[in-house]
């Protein structure tokens, strides 16, 4: 079974009487525990694809299946539960609650689900993202890198089957982006959660095992990153040509 499977997904937007076909019959499979990335130029539809995969936006055609559950036709309530329990999301702008501490932010999805996060899991997550010493710090007093690692821990809190991340290093400097990637890789390995990461940065995408290149609404190619940023950048440019 795949952690996430997209089959023939299409999405168009109409604005000012003009229709743009943003995604054209995209198919994608992320195996359980795998770490994949999507690269593509600005406007190529990366965020739109992620929103369809997270059930935040309905597709015009095609299906999304997450951990064996097909999203088509699910109620808003069922989609909310799916995003709380089965899919973890990491946003570019962190989306933390500023006045809550690191620990409280990480535990929030569990609280919303009606079960406090077990202390042992909270401590394990804090340790894995390197924030044990910041556990009681309000989120508004964190550096960007610390804030994004808090968001990683929060995304993993509910033991989801897949993590979706849209340009998660977009607001980070290069050392913080490197730490972010190393942290995400560690959690992928230790917890076995699948990851789909969107980035236009080859250095970041190289953290994934497999890279898919999106252009003009289609996947132009997919390849193994070999965790080599220079090779990823070269393959990306080839596929863009
Ligand atoms: N709600 C919407 N209504 C109309 N057009 C939209 C809407 N959302 C996205 N688009 C258009 O769809 C295209 C793809 O947008 P999307 O945000 O998915 O691109 P992206 O690859 O994430 O770009 P970036 O790298 O800049 O984040 C763009 O042309 C955008 O203008
Ligand atoms: Mg985007």
mmCIF file of C-alpha atoms and ligand atoms in Angstrom:
data_model
loop_
_atom_site.group_PDB
_atom_site.id
_atom_site.type_symbol
_atom_site.label_atom_id
_atom_site.label_comp_id
_atom_site.label_asym_id
_atom_site.label_seq_id
_atom_site.Cartn_x
_atom_site.Cartn_y
_atom_site.Cartn_z
ATOM 1 C CA UNK A 1 0.000 0.000 0.000
ATOM 2 C CA UNK A 2 1.139 3.557 -0.671
ATOM 3 C CA UNK A 3 1.156 6.251 2.000
ATOM 4 C CA UNK A 4 -0.244 8.530 -0.684
ATOM 5 C CA UNK A 5 -1.405 7.965 -4.223
ATOM 6 C CA UNK A 6 -2.665 10.492 -6.773
ATOM 7 C CA UNK A 7 -4.319 9.163 -9.895
ATOM 8 C CA UNK A 8 -4.924 11.385 -12.937
ATOM 9 C CA UNK A 9 -5.450 14.562 -10.904
ATOM 10 C CA UNK A 10 -6.565 17.616 -12.826
ATOM 11 C CA UNK A 11 -7.294 21.154 -11.665
ATOM 12 C CA UNK A 12 -8.146 24.330 -13.570
ATOM 13 C CA UNK A 13 -8.773 27.854 -12.373
ATOM 14 C CA UNK A 14 -10.883 30.418 -14.160
ATOM 15 C CA UNK A 15 -10.200 34.101 -13.631
ATOM 16 C CA UNK A 16 -11.293 37.008 -15.863
ATOM 17 C CA UNK A 17 -12.991 34.576 -18.242
ATOM 18 C CA UNK A 18 -9.684 32.794 -18.815
ATOM 19 C CA UNK A 19 -9.231 29.190 -17.761
ATOM 20 C CA UNK A 20 -5.794 27.949 -16.792
ATOM 21 C CA UNK A 21 -5.210 24.203 -16.620
ATOM 22 C CA UNK A 22 -2.839 24.170 -13.670
ATOM 23 C CA UNK A 23 -2.597 20.382 -13.190
ATOM 24 C CA UNK A 24 -3.136 17.937 -16.055
ATOM 25 C CA UNK A 25 -3.750 14.313 -15.100
ATOM 26 C CA UNK A 26 -1.003 14.091 -12.513
ATOM 27 C CA UNK A 27 -0.272 10.634 -11.125
ATOM 28 C CA UNK A 28 2.104 10.143 -8.220
ATOM 29 C CA UNK A 29 2.802 7.394 -5.689
ATOM 30 C CA UNK A 30 4.597 7.831 -2.380
ATOM 31 C CA UNK A 31 5.409 4.450 -0.797
ATOM 32 C CA UNK A 32 5.087 3.976 2.975
ATOM 33 C CA UNK A 33 8.087 5.538 4.722
ATOM 34 C CA UNK A 34 9.540 7.086 1.541
ATOM 35 C CA UNK A 35 10.883 10.638 1.299
ATOM 36 C CA UNK A 36 10.012 12.341 -2.001
ATOM 37 C CA UNK A 37 10.318 15.932 -3.213
ATOM 38 C CA UNK A 38 8.611 17.957 -5.920
ATOM 39 C CA UNK A 39 10.508 20.708 -7.705
ATOM 40 C CA UNK A 40 9.083 23.140 -10.225
ATOM 41 C CA UNK A 41 9.201 26.795 -11.212
ATOM 42 C CA UNK A 42 7.013 29.427 -9.585
ATOM 43 C CA UNK A 43 3.439 29.095 -10.810
ATOM 44 C CA UNK A 44 3.903 25.484 -11.959
ATOM 45 C CA UNK A 45 1.158 24.300 -9.613
ATOM 46 C CA UNK A 46 3.154 22.862 -6.699
ATOM 47 C CA UNK A 47 1.030 24.428 -3.952
ATOM 48 C CA UNK A 48 -2.150 23.602 -5.843
ATOM 49 C CA UNK A 49 -1.057 19.956 -6.022
ATOM 50 C CA UNK A 50 -0.241 19.901 -2.312
ATOM 51 C CA UNK A 51 -3.632 21.419 -1.491
ATOM 52 C CA UNK A 52 -5.355 18.698 -3.512
ATOM 53 C CA UNK A 53 -3.285 15.987 -1.813
ATOM 54 C CA UNK A 54 -4.174 17.389 1.632
ATOM 55 C CA UNK A 55 -7.860 17.586 0.735
ATOM 56 C CA UNK A 56 -7.782 21.361 1.220
ATOM 57 C CA UNK A 57 -8.973 21.884 -2.353
ATOM 58 C CA UNK A 58 -11.204 19.588 -4.436
ATOM 59 C CA UNK A 59 -9.804 18.177 -7.681
ATOM 60 C CA UNK A 60 -11.745 18.648 -10.932
ATOM 61 C CA UNK A 61 -10.940 15.063 -11.867
ATOM 62 C CA UNK A 62 -8.893 12.166 -10.548
ATOM 63 C CA UNK A 63 -8.470 10.638 -7.119
ATOM 64 C CA UNK A 64 -6.279 11.075 -4.065
ATOM 65 C CA UNK A 65 -5.836 8.111 -1.740
ATOM 66 C CA UNK A 66 -4.120 8.581 1.630
ATOM 67 C CA UNK A 67 -3.262 5.475 3.656
ATOM 68 C CA UNK A 68 -5.858 3.511 1.699
ATOM 69 C CA UNK A 69 -8.630 6.096 2.146
ATOM 70 C CA UNK A 70 -9.915 7.857 -0.962
ATOM 71 C CA UNK A 71 -10.547 11.555 -0.383
ATOM 72 C CA UNK A 72 -13.182 11.999 -3.091
ATOM 73 C CA UNK A 73 -16.576 12.500 -1.544
ATOM 74 C CA UNK A 74 -15.390 12.768 2.064
ATOM 75 C CA UNK A 75 -17.257 15.337 4.155
ATOM 76 C CA UNK A 76 -15.441 18.442 5.420
ATOM 77 C CA UNK A 77 -15.503 16.901 8.876
ATOM 78 C CA UNK A 78 -13.900 13.676 7.646
ATOM 79 C CA UNK A 79 -11.246 15.700 5.796
ATOM 80 C CA UNK A 80 -10.512 17.701 8.948
ATOM 81 C CA UNK A 81 -10.032 14.461 10.892
ATOM 82 C CA UNK A 82 -7.816 13.080 8.132
ATOM 83 C CA UNK A 83 -5.608 16.188 8.291
ATOM 84 C CA UNK A 84 -5.448 15.910 12.055
ATOM 85 C CA UNK A 85 -4.635 12.197 12.268
ATOM 86 C CA UNK A 86 -3.304 10.869 9.007
ATOM 87 C CA UNK A 87 -1.602 13.772 7.217
ATOM 88 C CA UNK A 88 0.851 16.154 8.854
ATOM 89 C CA UNK A 89 1.343 19.515 7.173
ATOM 90 C CA UNK A 90 4.311 21.881 7.436
ATOM 91 C CA UNK A 91 3.815 25.397 6.069
ATOM 92 C CA UNK A 92 6.340 27.943 4.842
ATOM 93 C CA UNK A 93 5.272 30.437 7.514
ATOM 94 C CA UNK A 94 5.306 27.866 10.385
ATOM 95 C CA UNK A 95 1.696 28.551 11.492
ATOM 96 C CA UNK A 96 2.523 28.266 15.196
ATOM 97 C CA UNK A 97 0.386 29.866 17.893
ATOM 98 C CA UNK A 98 2.738 32.629 19.114
ATOM 99 C CA UNK A 99 1.669 32.769 22.747
ATOM 100 C CA UNK A 100 1.782 28.994 23.280
ATOM 101 C CA UNK A 101 5.060 27.330 24.235
ATOM 102 C CA UNK A 102 6.955 24.910 21.996
ATOM 103 C CA UNK A 103 5.514 21.950 23.931
ATOM 104 C CA UNK A 104 1.977 23.353 23.810
ATOM 105 C CA UNK A 105 2.197 23.911 20.055
ATOM 106 C CA UNK A 106 3.430 20.352 19.510
ATOM 107 C CA UNK A 107 0.684 18.919 21.732
ATOM 108 C CA UNK A 108 -2.099 20.997 20.176
ATOM 109 C CA UNK A 109 -3.251 18.515 17.472
ATOM 110 C CA UNK A 110 -3.676 15.844 20.152
ATOM 111 C CA UNK A 111 -5.632 18.213 22.413
ATOM 112 C CA UNK A 112 -7.898 19.151 19.501
ATOM 113 C CA UNK A 113 -8.431 15.438 18.994
ATOM 114 C CA UNK A 114 -9.504 15.078 22.622
ATOM 115 C CA UNK A 115 -6.486 13.152 23.932
ATOM 116 C CA UNK A 116 -3.507 14.822 25.598
ATOM 117 C CA UNK A 117 -0.206 13.968 23.869
ATOM 118 C CA UNK A 118 1.580 11.339 25.994
ATOM 119 C CA UNK A 119 4.523 12.948 27.811
ATOM 120 C CA UNK A 120 6.941 10.298 26.510
ATOM 121 C CA UNK A 121 6.005 11.081 22.899
ATOM 122 C CA UNK A 122 6.327 14.840 23.487
ATOM 123 C CA UNK A 123 9.791 14.348 24.978
ATOM 124 C CA UNK A 124 10.847 12.061 22.142
ATOM 125 C CA UNK A 125 9.715 14.593 19.527
ATOM 126 C CA UNK A 126 11.425 17.483 21.353
ATOM 127 C CA UNK A 127 14.606 15.429 21.429
ATOM 128 C CA UNK A 128 14.392 14.419 17.752
ATOM 129 C CA UNK A 129 14.012 18.044 16.610
ATOM 130 C CA UNK A 130 16.685 19.275 19.038
ATOM 131 C CA UNK A 131 14.401 21.517 21.080
ATOM 132 C CA UNK A 132 14.345 19.880 24.520
ATOM 133 C CA UNK A 133 16.011 23.029 25.924
ATOM 134 C CA UNK A 134 13.312 25.250 24.373
ATOM 135 C CA UNK A 135 10.266 23.232 25.481
ATOM 136 C CA UNK A 136 8.802 26.027 27.645
ATOM 137 C CA UNK A 137 9.695 28.945 25.375
ATOM 138 C CA UNK A 138 6.732 30.806 23.814
ATOM 139 C CA UNK A 139 6.733 30.286 20.036
ATOM 140 C CA UNK A 140 6.956 34.051 19.439
ATOM 141 C CA UNK A 141 10.421 34.046 21.012
ATOM 142 C CA UNK A 142 11.891 31.359 18.733
ATOM 143 C CA UNK A 143 14.288 31.844 15.839
ATOM 144 C CA UNK A 144 12.930 30.929 12.396
ATOM 145 C CA UNK A 145 14.847 27.656 12.436
ATOM 146 C CA UNK A 146 13.544 26.745 15.893
ATOM 147 C CA UNK A 147 10.006 27.679 14.884
ATOM 148 C CA UNK A 148 10.166 25.435 11.822
ATOM 149 C CA UNK A 149 11.571 22.524 13.859
ATOM 150 C CA UNK A 150 8.667 23.012 16.288
ATOM 151 C CA UNK A 151 6.361 22.767 13.271
ATOM 152 C CA UNK A 152 8.075 19.501 12.267
ATOM 153 C CA UNK A 153 7.450 18.029 15.717
ATOM 154 C CA UNK A 154 3.820 19.188 15.618
ATOM 155 C CA UNK A 155 3.321 17.631 12.171
ATOM 156 C CA UNK A 156 4.644 14.271 13.457
ATOM 157 C CA UNK A 157 2.778 14.397 16.786
ATOM 158 C CA UNK A 158 -0.236 12.336 15.737
ATOM 159 C CA UNK A 159 1.866 9.617 14.068
ATOM 160 C CA UNK A 160 0.565 10.501 10.606
ATOM 161 C CA UNK A 161 1.168 8.271 7.586
ATOM 162 C CA UNK A 162 2.550 11.115 5.509
ATOM 163 C CA UNK A 163 3.915 14.614 5.985
ATOM 164 C CA UNK A 164 3.267 17.251 3.334
ATOM 165 C CA UNK A 165 5.543 20.306 3.361
ATOM 166 C CA UNK A 166 5.195 23.308 1.030
ATOM 167 C CA UNK A 167 8.436 25.316 0.706
ATOM 168 C CA UNK A 168 9.136 24.780 4.416
ATOM 169 C CA UNK A 169 12.575 26.393 4.174
ATOM 170 C CA UNK A 170 11.327 29.444 2.242
ATOM 171 C CA UNK A 171 11.683 31.711 5.282
ATOM 172 C CA UNK A 172 14.935 30.204 6.601
ATOM 173 C CA UNK A 173 18.561 31.132 6.038
ATOM 174 C CA UNK A 174 20.823 28.499 4.544
ATOM 175 C CA UNK A 175 22.254 27.021 7.803
ATOM 176 C CA UNK A 176 18.730 26.783 9.284
ATOM 177 C CA UNK A 177 17.488 25.157 6.067
ATOM 178 C CA UNK A 178 20.268 22.562 6.341
ATOM 179 C CA UNK A 179 19.356 21.826 9.960
ATOM 180 C CA UNK A 180 15.700 21.585 8.932
ATOM 181 C CA UNK A 181 16.519 19.013 6.238
ATOM 182 C CA UNK A 182 18.707 16.977 8.574
ATOM 183 C CA UNK A 183 15.926 16.989 11.179
ATOM 184 C CA UNK A 184 13.265 15.957 8.682
ATOM 185 C CA UNK A 185 15.512 13.143 7.421
ATOM 186 C CA UNK A 186 16.085 11.939 11.004
ATOM 187 C CA UNK A 187 12.335 11.783 11.725
ATOM 188 C CA UNK A 188 11.649 10.062 8.403
ATOM 189 C CA UNK A 189 14.198 7.360 9.271
ATOM 190 C CA UNK A 190 13.384 6.971 12.984
ATOM 191 C CA UNK A 191 9.589 7.154 12.785
ATOM 192 C CA UNK A 192 9.129 5.678 9.302
ATOM 193 C CA UNK A 193 6.680 8.389 8.235
ATOM 194 C CA UNK A 194 6.491 9.129 4.505
ATOM 195 C CA UNK A 195 7.290 12.702 3.430
ATOM 196 C CA UNK A 196 6.437 14.776 0.376
ATOM 197 C CA UNK A 197 8.408 18.007 0.341
ATOM 198 C CA UNK A 198 7.979 20.861 -2.125
ATOM 199 C CA UNK A 199 10.976 23.051 -2.799
ATOM 200 C CA UNK A 200 12.525 24.911 -5.707
ATOM 201 C CA UNK A 201 15.896 24.625 -3.928
ATOM 202 C CA UNK A 202 18.000 21.661 -5.137
ATOM 203 C CA UNK A 203 19.921 21.639 -1.845
ATOM 204 C CA UNK A 204 16.651 21.058 0.029
ATOM 205 C CA UNK A 205 15.148 18.637 -2.500
ATOM 206 C CA UNK A 206 18.323 16.527 -2.296
ATOM 207 C CA UNK A 207 17.292 15.534 1.247
ATOM 208 C CA UNK A 208 14.595 13.400 -0.401
ATOM 209 C CA UNK A 209 15.379 10.059 -2.053
ATOM 210 C CA UNK A 210 13.242 10.714 -5.113
ATOM 211 C CA UNK A 211 12.603 14.008 -6.904
ATOM 212 C CA UNK A 212 9.650 14.705 -9.210
ATOM 213 C CA UNK A 213 9.794 17.707 -11.525
ATOM 214 C CA UNK A 214 6.555 19.569 -12.221
ATOM 215 C CA UNK A 215 6.275 21.876 -15.210
ATOM 216 C CA UNK A 216 3.307 23.117 -17.225
ATOM 217 C CA UNK A 217 0.938 20.989 -15.188
ATOM 218 C CA UNK A 218 2.652 17.641 -15.743
ATOM 219 C CA UNK A 219 5.392 15.639 -14.045
ATOM 220 C CA UNK A 220 8.235 16.005 -16.527
ATOM 221 C CA UNK A 221 10.353 13.357 -14.870
ATOM 222 C CA UNK A 222 11.258 11.638 -11.614
ATOM 223 C CA UNK A 223 14.716 10.561 -10.524
ATOM 224 C CA UNK A 224 16.778 9.382 -7.549
ATOM 225 C CA UNK A 225 18.488 12.333 -5.829
ATOM 226 C CA UNK A 226 21.486 10.310 -4.570
ATOM 227 C CA UNK A 227 21.417 13.133 -1.956
ATOM 228 C CA UNK A 228 23.614 15.130 -4.316
ATOM 229 C CA UNK A 229 22.398 18.736 -4.661
ATOM 230 C CA UNK A 230 24.613 19.510 -7.667
ATOM 231 C CA UNK A 231 23.319 16.465 -9.540
ATOM 232 C CA UNK A 232 19.716 17.310 -8.572
ATOM 233 C CA UNK A 233 20.142 20.884 -9.884
ATOM 234 C CA UNK A 234 21.589 19.544 -13.155
ATOM 235 C CA UNK A 235 18.792 16.990 -13.680
ATOM 236 C CA UNK A 236 16.208 19.646 -12.836
ATOM 237 C CA UNK A 237 17.572 22.009 -15.497
ATOM 238 C CA UNK A 238 17.653 19.159 -18.030
ATOM 239 C CA UNK A 239 13.988 18.385 -17.384
ATOM 240 C CA UNK A 240 13.073 22.078 -17.557
ATOM 241 C CA UNK A 241 14.631 22.466 -21.017
HETATM 242 N N1 LIG B 1 -7.479 30.139 -6.297
HETATM 243 C C1 LIG B 1 -6.923 30.405 -7.488
HETATM 244 N N2 LIG B 1 -7.606 31.048 -8.445
HETATM 245 C C2 LIG B 1 -7.058 31.300 -9.650
HETATM 246 N N3 LIG B 1 -5.812 30.931 -9.998
HETATM 247 C C3 LIG B 1 -5.084 30.275 -9.091
HETATM 248 C C4 LIG B 1 -5.586 29.985 -7.785
HETATM 249 N N4 LIG B 1 -4.624 29.309 -7.088
HETATM 250 C C5 LIG B 1 -3.569 29.208 -7.927
HETATM 251 N N5 LIG B 1 -3.840 29.777 -9.119
HETATM 252 C C6 LIG B 1 -2.923 29.826 -10.278
HETATM 253 O O1 LIG B 1 -2.446 28.511 -10.506
HETATM 254 C C7 LIG B 1 -1.079 28.537 -10.889
HETATM 255 C C8 LIG B 1 -0.278 27.656 -9.947
HETATM 256 O O2 LIG B 1 -0.235 28.235 -8.657
HETATM 257 P P1 LIG B 1 0.534 27.549 -7.442
HETATM 258 O O3 LIG B 1 0.378 28.416 -6.268
HETATM 259 O O4 LIG B 1 0.084 26.152 -7.327
HETATM 260 O O5 LIG B 1 2.036 27.581 -7.987
HETATM 261 P P2 LIG B 1 3.412 27.203 -7.233
HETATM 262 O O6 LIG B 1 4.111 26.233 -8.112
HETATM 263 O O7 LIG B 1 3.122 26.790 -5.849
HETATM 264 O O8 LIG B 1 4.203 28.583 -7.253
HETATM 265 P P3 LIG B 1 5.249 29.174 -6.168
HETATM 266 O O9 LIG B 1 6.561 28.449 -6.407
HETATM 267 O O10 LIG B 1 5.364 30.608 -6.571
HETATM 268 O O11 LIG B 1 4.694 28.965 -4.801
HETATM 269 C C9 LIG B 1 -0.659 29.991 -10.896
HETATM 270 O O12 LIG B 1 -0.747 30.464 -12.202
HETATM 271 C C10 LIG B 1 -1.681 30.648 -10.018
HETATM 272 O O13 LIG B 1 -1.876 31.989 -10.399
HETATM 273 MG MG1 LIG B 2 3.624 27.549 -3.970
#
